[in-house]
Amino acid sequence: MNIHFLYRYWSVHKPHLIPLFSRPKFIALIAMWEDEKMVGTQILRAEYERRTGKIAPEDGWIVMHFWENGKKQLDSFLALIGFDIVIFASFSIAISLCSLTFYHIKKSEKLSAQARNLQLKLFIAMCAQVSAEKHEFRRRNN
């Protein structure tokens, strides 16, 4: 999601940075950021399976037990706090890029009326796509 917002923001406000999206190092960075099969997720799935004896679904939520055998599991709680921080940061970045993109589309003096209208339509389409992806993710996991 943030990669889409970054691309749209750069295309409006800093078009000279767009060629970065075709450089191998930048592509590797994006792939590392966007990978759904991250090592941390694999470790959590393995730990969930070890503790519960149940296989965690590949596309579902991972449940962490904070109380096990009458003891508070501090490592699970700290992991949850860490994940929440990452999610909050990601959401904050998305909101910031989204707001900045909209602002620069509206305030740009370098864009013609036609280019501004096109950028605004592309921006709205991207927001709708991100929203639809989130809705589909929730639907599959409920």
PDB file of C-alpha atoms in Angstrom:
ATOM      1  CA  MET A   1       0.000   0.000   0.000  1.00  0.00           C
ATOM      2  CA  ASN A   2       2.691   2.498   0.961  1.00  0.00           C
ATOM      3  CA  ILE A   3       4.652   1.733  -2.200  1.00  0.00           C
ATOM      4  CA  HIS A   4       1.631   2.784  -4.280  1.00  0.00           C
ATOM      5  CA  PHE A   5       1.226   5.983  -2.282  1.00  0.00           C
ATOM      6  CA  LEU A   6       4.946   6.742  -2.545  1.00  0.00           C
ATOM      7  CA  TYR A   7       4.904   6.295  -6.323  1.00  0.00           C
ATOM      8  CA  ARG A   8       1.857   8.540  -6.710  1.00  0.00           C
ATOM      9  CA  TYR A   9       3.376  11.184  -4.402  1.00  0.00           C
ATOM     10  CA  TRP A  10       6.664  11.176  -6.290  1.00  0.00           C
ATOM     11  CA  SER A  11       4.901  11.345  -9.647  1.00  0.00           C
ATOM     12  CA  VAL A  12       3.176  14.555  -8.537  1.00  0.00           C
ATOM     13  CA  HIS A  13       5.740  16.295  -6.345  1.00  0.00           C
ATOM     14  CA  LYS A  14       9.155  14.761  -7.127  1.00  0.00           C
ATOM     15  CA  PRO A  15       8.993  13.203 -10.603  1.00  0.00           C
ATOM     16  CA  HIS A  16      12.796  13.120 -10.853  1.00  0.00           C
ATOM     17  CA  LEU A  17      12.738  10.280  -8.277  1.00  0.00           C
ATOM     18  CA  ILE A  18      10.476   7.987 -10.346  1.00  0.00           C
ATOM     19  CA  PRO A  19      13.458   6.302 -12.094  1.00  0.00           C
ATOM     20  CA  LEU A  20      14.403   4.815  -8.707  1.00  0.00           C
ATOM     21  CA  PHE A  21      11.538   2.357  -9.185  1.00  0.00           C
ATOM     22  CA  SER A  22      13.498   0.726 -12.035  1.00  0.00           C
ATOM     23  CA  ARG A  23      16.820   0.410 -10.192  1.00  0.00           C
ATOM     24  CA  PRO A  24      17.663  -3.091  -8.917  1.00  0.00           C
ATOM     25  CA  LYS A  25      18.621  -1.956  -5.388  1.00  0.00           C
ATOM     26  CA  PHE A  26      15.374  -0.023  -4.982  1.00  0.00           C
ATOM     27  CA  ILE A  27      13.367  -2.968  -6.349  1.00  0.00           C
ATOM     28  CA  ALA A  28      15.111  -5.245  -3.836  1.00  0.00           C
ATOM     29  CA  LEU A  29      14.246  -2.817  -1.020  1.00  0.00           C
ATOM     30  CA  ILE A  30      10.589  -2.760  -2.103  1.00  0.00           C
ATOM     31  CA  ALA A  31      10.490  -6.559  -2.367  1.00  0.00           C
ATOM     32  CA  MET A  32      11.950  -6.853   1.122  1.00  0.00           C
ATOM     33  CA  TRP A  33       9.383  -4.387   2.496  1.00  0.00           C
ATOM     34  CA  GLU A  34       6.361  -5.931   0.741  1.00  0.00           C
ATOM     35  CA  ASP A  35       7.161  -9.621   1.297  1.00  0.00           C
ATOM     36  CA  GLU A  36       4.145 -11.364   2.828  1.00  0.00           C
ATOM     37  CA  LYS A  37       6.164 -14.439   3.796  1.00  0.00           C
ATOM     38  CA  MET A  38       8.491 -12.585   6.161  1.00  0.00           C
ATOM     39  CA  VAL A  39      10.812 -14.507   8.450  1.00  0.00           C
ATOM     40  CA  GLY A  40       9.091 -13.044  11.528  1.00  0.00           C
ATOM     41  CA  THR A  41       5.731 -14.396  10.381  1.00  0.00           C
ATOM     42  CA  GLN A  42       7.238 -17.832   9.795  1.00  0.00           C
ATOM     43  CA  ILE A  43       8.783 -17.810  13.281  1.00  0.00           C
ATOM     44  CA  LEU A  44       5.445 -16.809  14.845  1.00  0.00           C
ATOM     45  CA  ARG A  45       3.601 -19.556  12.957  1.00  0.00           C
ATOM     46  CA  ALA A  46       6.126 -22.154  14.090  1.00  0.00           C
ATOM     47  CA  GLU A  47       5.878 -20.977  17.708  1.00  0.00           C
ATOM     48  CA  TYR A  48       2.049 -20.981  17.543  1.00  0.00           C
ATOM     49  CA  GLU A  49       2.098 -24.539  16.213  1.00  0.00           C
ATOM     50  CA  ARG A  50       4.610 -25.620  18.869  1.00  0.00           C
ATOM     51  CA  ARG A  51       2.588 -24.154  21.735  1.00  0.00           C
ATOM     52  CA  THR A  52      -0.912 -25.100  20.625  1.00  0.00           C
ATOM     53  CA  GLY A  53      -0.319 -28.199  18.524  1.00  0.00           C
ATOM     54  CA  LYS A  54      -2.527 -26.628  15.847  1.00  0.00           C
ATOM     55  CA  ILE A  55      -1.467 -25.631  12.361  1.00  0.00           C
ATOM     56  CA  ALA A  56      -1.823 -21.884  11.780  1.00  0.00           C
ATOM     57  CA  PRO A  57      -3.670 -21.089   8.527  1.00  0.00           C
ATOM     58  CA  GLU A  58      -1.455 -19.514   5.852  1.00  0.00           C
ATOM     59  CA  ASP A  59      -3.770 -16.566   5.163  1.00  0.00           C
ATOM     60  CA  GLY A  60      -5.277 -16.072   8.605  1.00  0.00           C
ATOM     61  CA  TRP A  61      -4.475 -14.281  11.804  1.00  0.00           C
ATOM     62  CA  ILE A  62      -1.979 -15.633  14.293  1.00  0.00           C
ATOM     63  CA  VAL A  63      -3.339 -15.748  17.834  1.00  0.00           C
ATOM     64  CA  MET A  64      -0.911 -15.220  20.678  1.00  0.00           C
ATOM     65  CA  HIS A  65      -1.687 -16.429  24.180  1.00  0.00           C
ATOM     66  CA  PHE A  66      -0.613 -13.989  26.863  1.00  0.00           C
ATOM     67  CA  TRP A  67      -1.427 -16.377  29.702  1.00  0.00           C
ATOM     68  CA  GLU A  68      -0.109 -19.902  29.456  1.00  0.00           C
ATOM     69  CA  ASN A  69       0.095 -22.379  32.330  1.00  0.00           C
ATOM     70  CA  GLY A  70      -0.935 -19.629  34.744  1.00  0.00           C
ATOM     71  CA  LYS A  71       1.988 -17.421  33.726  1.00  0.00           C
ATOM     72  CA  LYS A  72       2.036 -14.187  31.794  1.00  0.00           C
ATOM     73  CA  GLN A  73       3.968 -14.583  28.536  1.00  0.00           C
ATOM     74  CA  LEU A  74       5.969 -11.372  28.286  1.00  0.00           C
ATOM     75  CA  ASP A  75       7.567 -12.289  24.932  1.00  0.00           C
ATOM     76  CA  SER A  76       4.149 -12.624  23.261  1.00  0.00           C
ATOM     77  CA  PHE A  77       2.995  -9.338  24.748  1.00  0.00           C
ATOM     78  CA  LEU A  78       6.156  -7.512  23.620  1.00  0.00           C
ATOM     79  CA  ALA A  79       5.813  -9.016  20.139  1.00  0.00           C
ATOM     80  CA  LEU A  80       2.245  -7.721  19.945  1.00  0.00           C
ATOM     81  CA  ILE A  81       3.364  -4.241  21.017  1.00  0.00           C
ATOM     82  CA  GLY A  82       6.102  -4.349  18.365  1.00  0.00           C
ATOM     83  CA  PHE A  83       3.653  -5.398  15.645  1.00  0.00           C
ATOM     84  CA  ASP A  84       1.229  -2.685  16.682  1.00  0.00           C
ATOM     85  CA  ILE A  85       3.992  -0.095  16.422  1.00  0.00           C
ATOM     86  CA  VAL A  86       4.873  -1.312  12.913  1.00  0.00           C
ATOM     87  CA  ILE A  87       1.219  -1.265  11.825  1.00  0.00           C
ATOM     88  CA  PHE A  88       0.684   2.210  13.304  1.00  0.00           C
ATOM     89  CA  ALA A  89       3.838   3.508  11.601  1.00  0.00           C
ATOM     90  CA  SER A  90       2.809   2.001   8.270  1.00  0.00           C
ATOM     91  CA  PHE A  91      -0.677   3.458   8.556  1.00  0.00           C
ATOM     92  CA  SER A  92       0.775   6.857   9.520  1.00  0.00           C
ATOM     93  CA  ILE A  93       3.096   6.807   6.511  1.00  0.00           C
ATOM     94  CA  ALA A  94       0.165   5.909   4.229  1.00  0.00           C
ATOM     95  CA  ILE A  95      -1.968   8.746   5.600  1.00  0.00           C
ATOM     96  CA  SER A  96       0.924  11.211   5.301  1.00  0.00           C
ATOM     97  CA  LEU A  97       1.739  10.226   1.709  1.00  0.00           C
ATOM     98  CA  CYS A  98      -1.939  10.256   0.801  1.00  0.00           C
ATOM     99  CA  SER A  99      -2.460  13.725   2.295  1.00  0.00           C
ATOM    100  CA  LEU A 100       0.717  15.140   0.759  1.00  0.00           C
ATOM    101  CA  THR A 101      -0.176  13.738  -2.657  1.00  0.00           C
ATOM    102  CA  PHE A 102      -3.630  15.270  -2.545  1.00  0.00           C
ATOM    103  CA  TYR A 103      -2.196  18.595  -1.347  1.00  0.00           C
ATOM    104  CA  HIS A 104       0.426  18.743  -4.094  1.00  0.00           C
ATOM    105  CA  ILE A 105      -2.067  17.781  -6.798  1.00  0.00           C
ATOM    106  CA  LYS A 106      -4.306  20.653  -5.748  1.00  0.00           C
ATOM    107  CA  LYS A 107      -1.511  23.226  -5.249  1.00  0.00           C
ATOM    108  CA  SER A 108       0.810  22.369  -8.156  1.00  0.00           C
ATOM    109  CA  GLU A 109       1.415  25.241 -10.543  1.00  0.00           C
ATOM    110  CA  LYS A 110       3.496  23.077 -12.897  1.00  0.00           C
ATOM    111  CA  LEU A 111       0.591  20.798 -13.820  1.00  0.00           C
ATOM    112  CA  SER A 112      -1.831  21.779 -16.512  1.00  0.00           C
ATOM    113  CA  ALA A 113      -5.540  21.496 -15.736  1.00  0.00           C
ATOM    114  CA  GLN A 114      -5.701  18.285 -17.763  1.00  0.00           C
ATOM    115  CA  ALA A 115      -2.634  16.785 -16.024  1.00  0.00           C
ATOM    116  CA  ARG A 116      -4.005  17.799 -12.605  1.00  0.00           C
ATOM    117  CA  ASN A 117      -7.338  16.165 -13.415  1.00  0.00           C
ATOM    118  CA  LEU A 118      -5.569  12.983 -14.592  1.00  0.00           C
ATOM    119  CA  GLN A 119      -3.376  12.863 -11.458  1.00  0.00           C
ATOM    120  CA  LEU A 120      -6.435  13.339  -9.255  1.00  0.00           C
ATOM    121  CA  LYS A 121      -8.307  10.521 -11.037  1.00  0.00           C
ATOM    122  CA  LEU A 122      -5.299   8.199 -10.735  1.00  0.00           C
ATOM    123  CA  PHE A 123      -4.975   9.081  -7.062  1.00  0.00           C
ATOM    124  CA  ILE A 124      -8.660   8.373  -6.379  1.00  0.00           C
ATOM    125  CA  ALA A 125      -8.454   5.091  -8.323  1.00  0.00           C
ATOM    126  CA  MET A 126      -5.415   4.053  -6.254  1.00  0.00           C
ATOM    127  CA  CYS A 127      -7.229   4.859  -2.998  1.00  0.00           C
ATOM    128  CA  ALA A 128     -10.218   2.797  -4.168  1.00  0.00           C
ATOM    129  CA  GLN A 129      -7.927  -0.104  -5.092  1.00  0.00           C
ATOM    130  CA  VAL A 130      -6.213  -0.062  -1.691  1.00  0.00           C
ATOM    131  CA  SER A 131      -9.599   0.077   0.027  1.00  0.00           C
ATOM    132  CA  ALA A 132     -10.882  -2.851  -2.050  1.00  0.00           C
ATOM    133  CA  GLU A 133      -7.763  -4.901  -1.247  1.00  0.00           C
ATOM    134  CA  LYS A 134      -8.216  -4.270   2.487  1.00  0.00           C
ATOM    135  CA  HIS A 135     -11.906  -5.193   2.253  1.00  0.00           C
ATOM    136  CA  GLU A 136     -11.059  -8.429   0.401  1.00  0.00           C
ATOM    137  CA  PHE A 137      -8.393  -9.288   3.004  1.00  0.00           C
ATOM    138  CA  ARG A 138     -10.897  -8.813   5.852  1.00  0.00           C
ATOM    139  CA  ARG A 139     -13.547 -10.833   4.022  1.00  0.00           C
ATOM    140  CA  ARG A 140     -11.171 -13.762   3.502  1.00  0.00           C
ATOM    141  CA  ASN A 141     -10.060 -13.757   7.145  1.00  0.00           C
ATOM    142  CA  ASN A 142     -13.475 -13.566   8.792  1.00  0.00           C
TER     143      ASN A 142
END
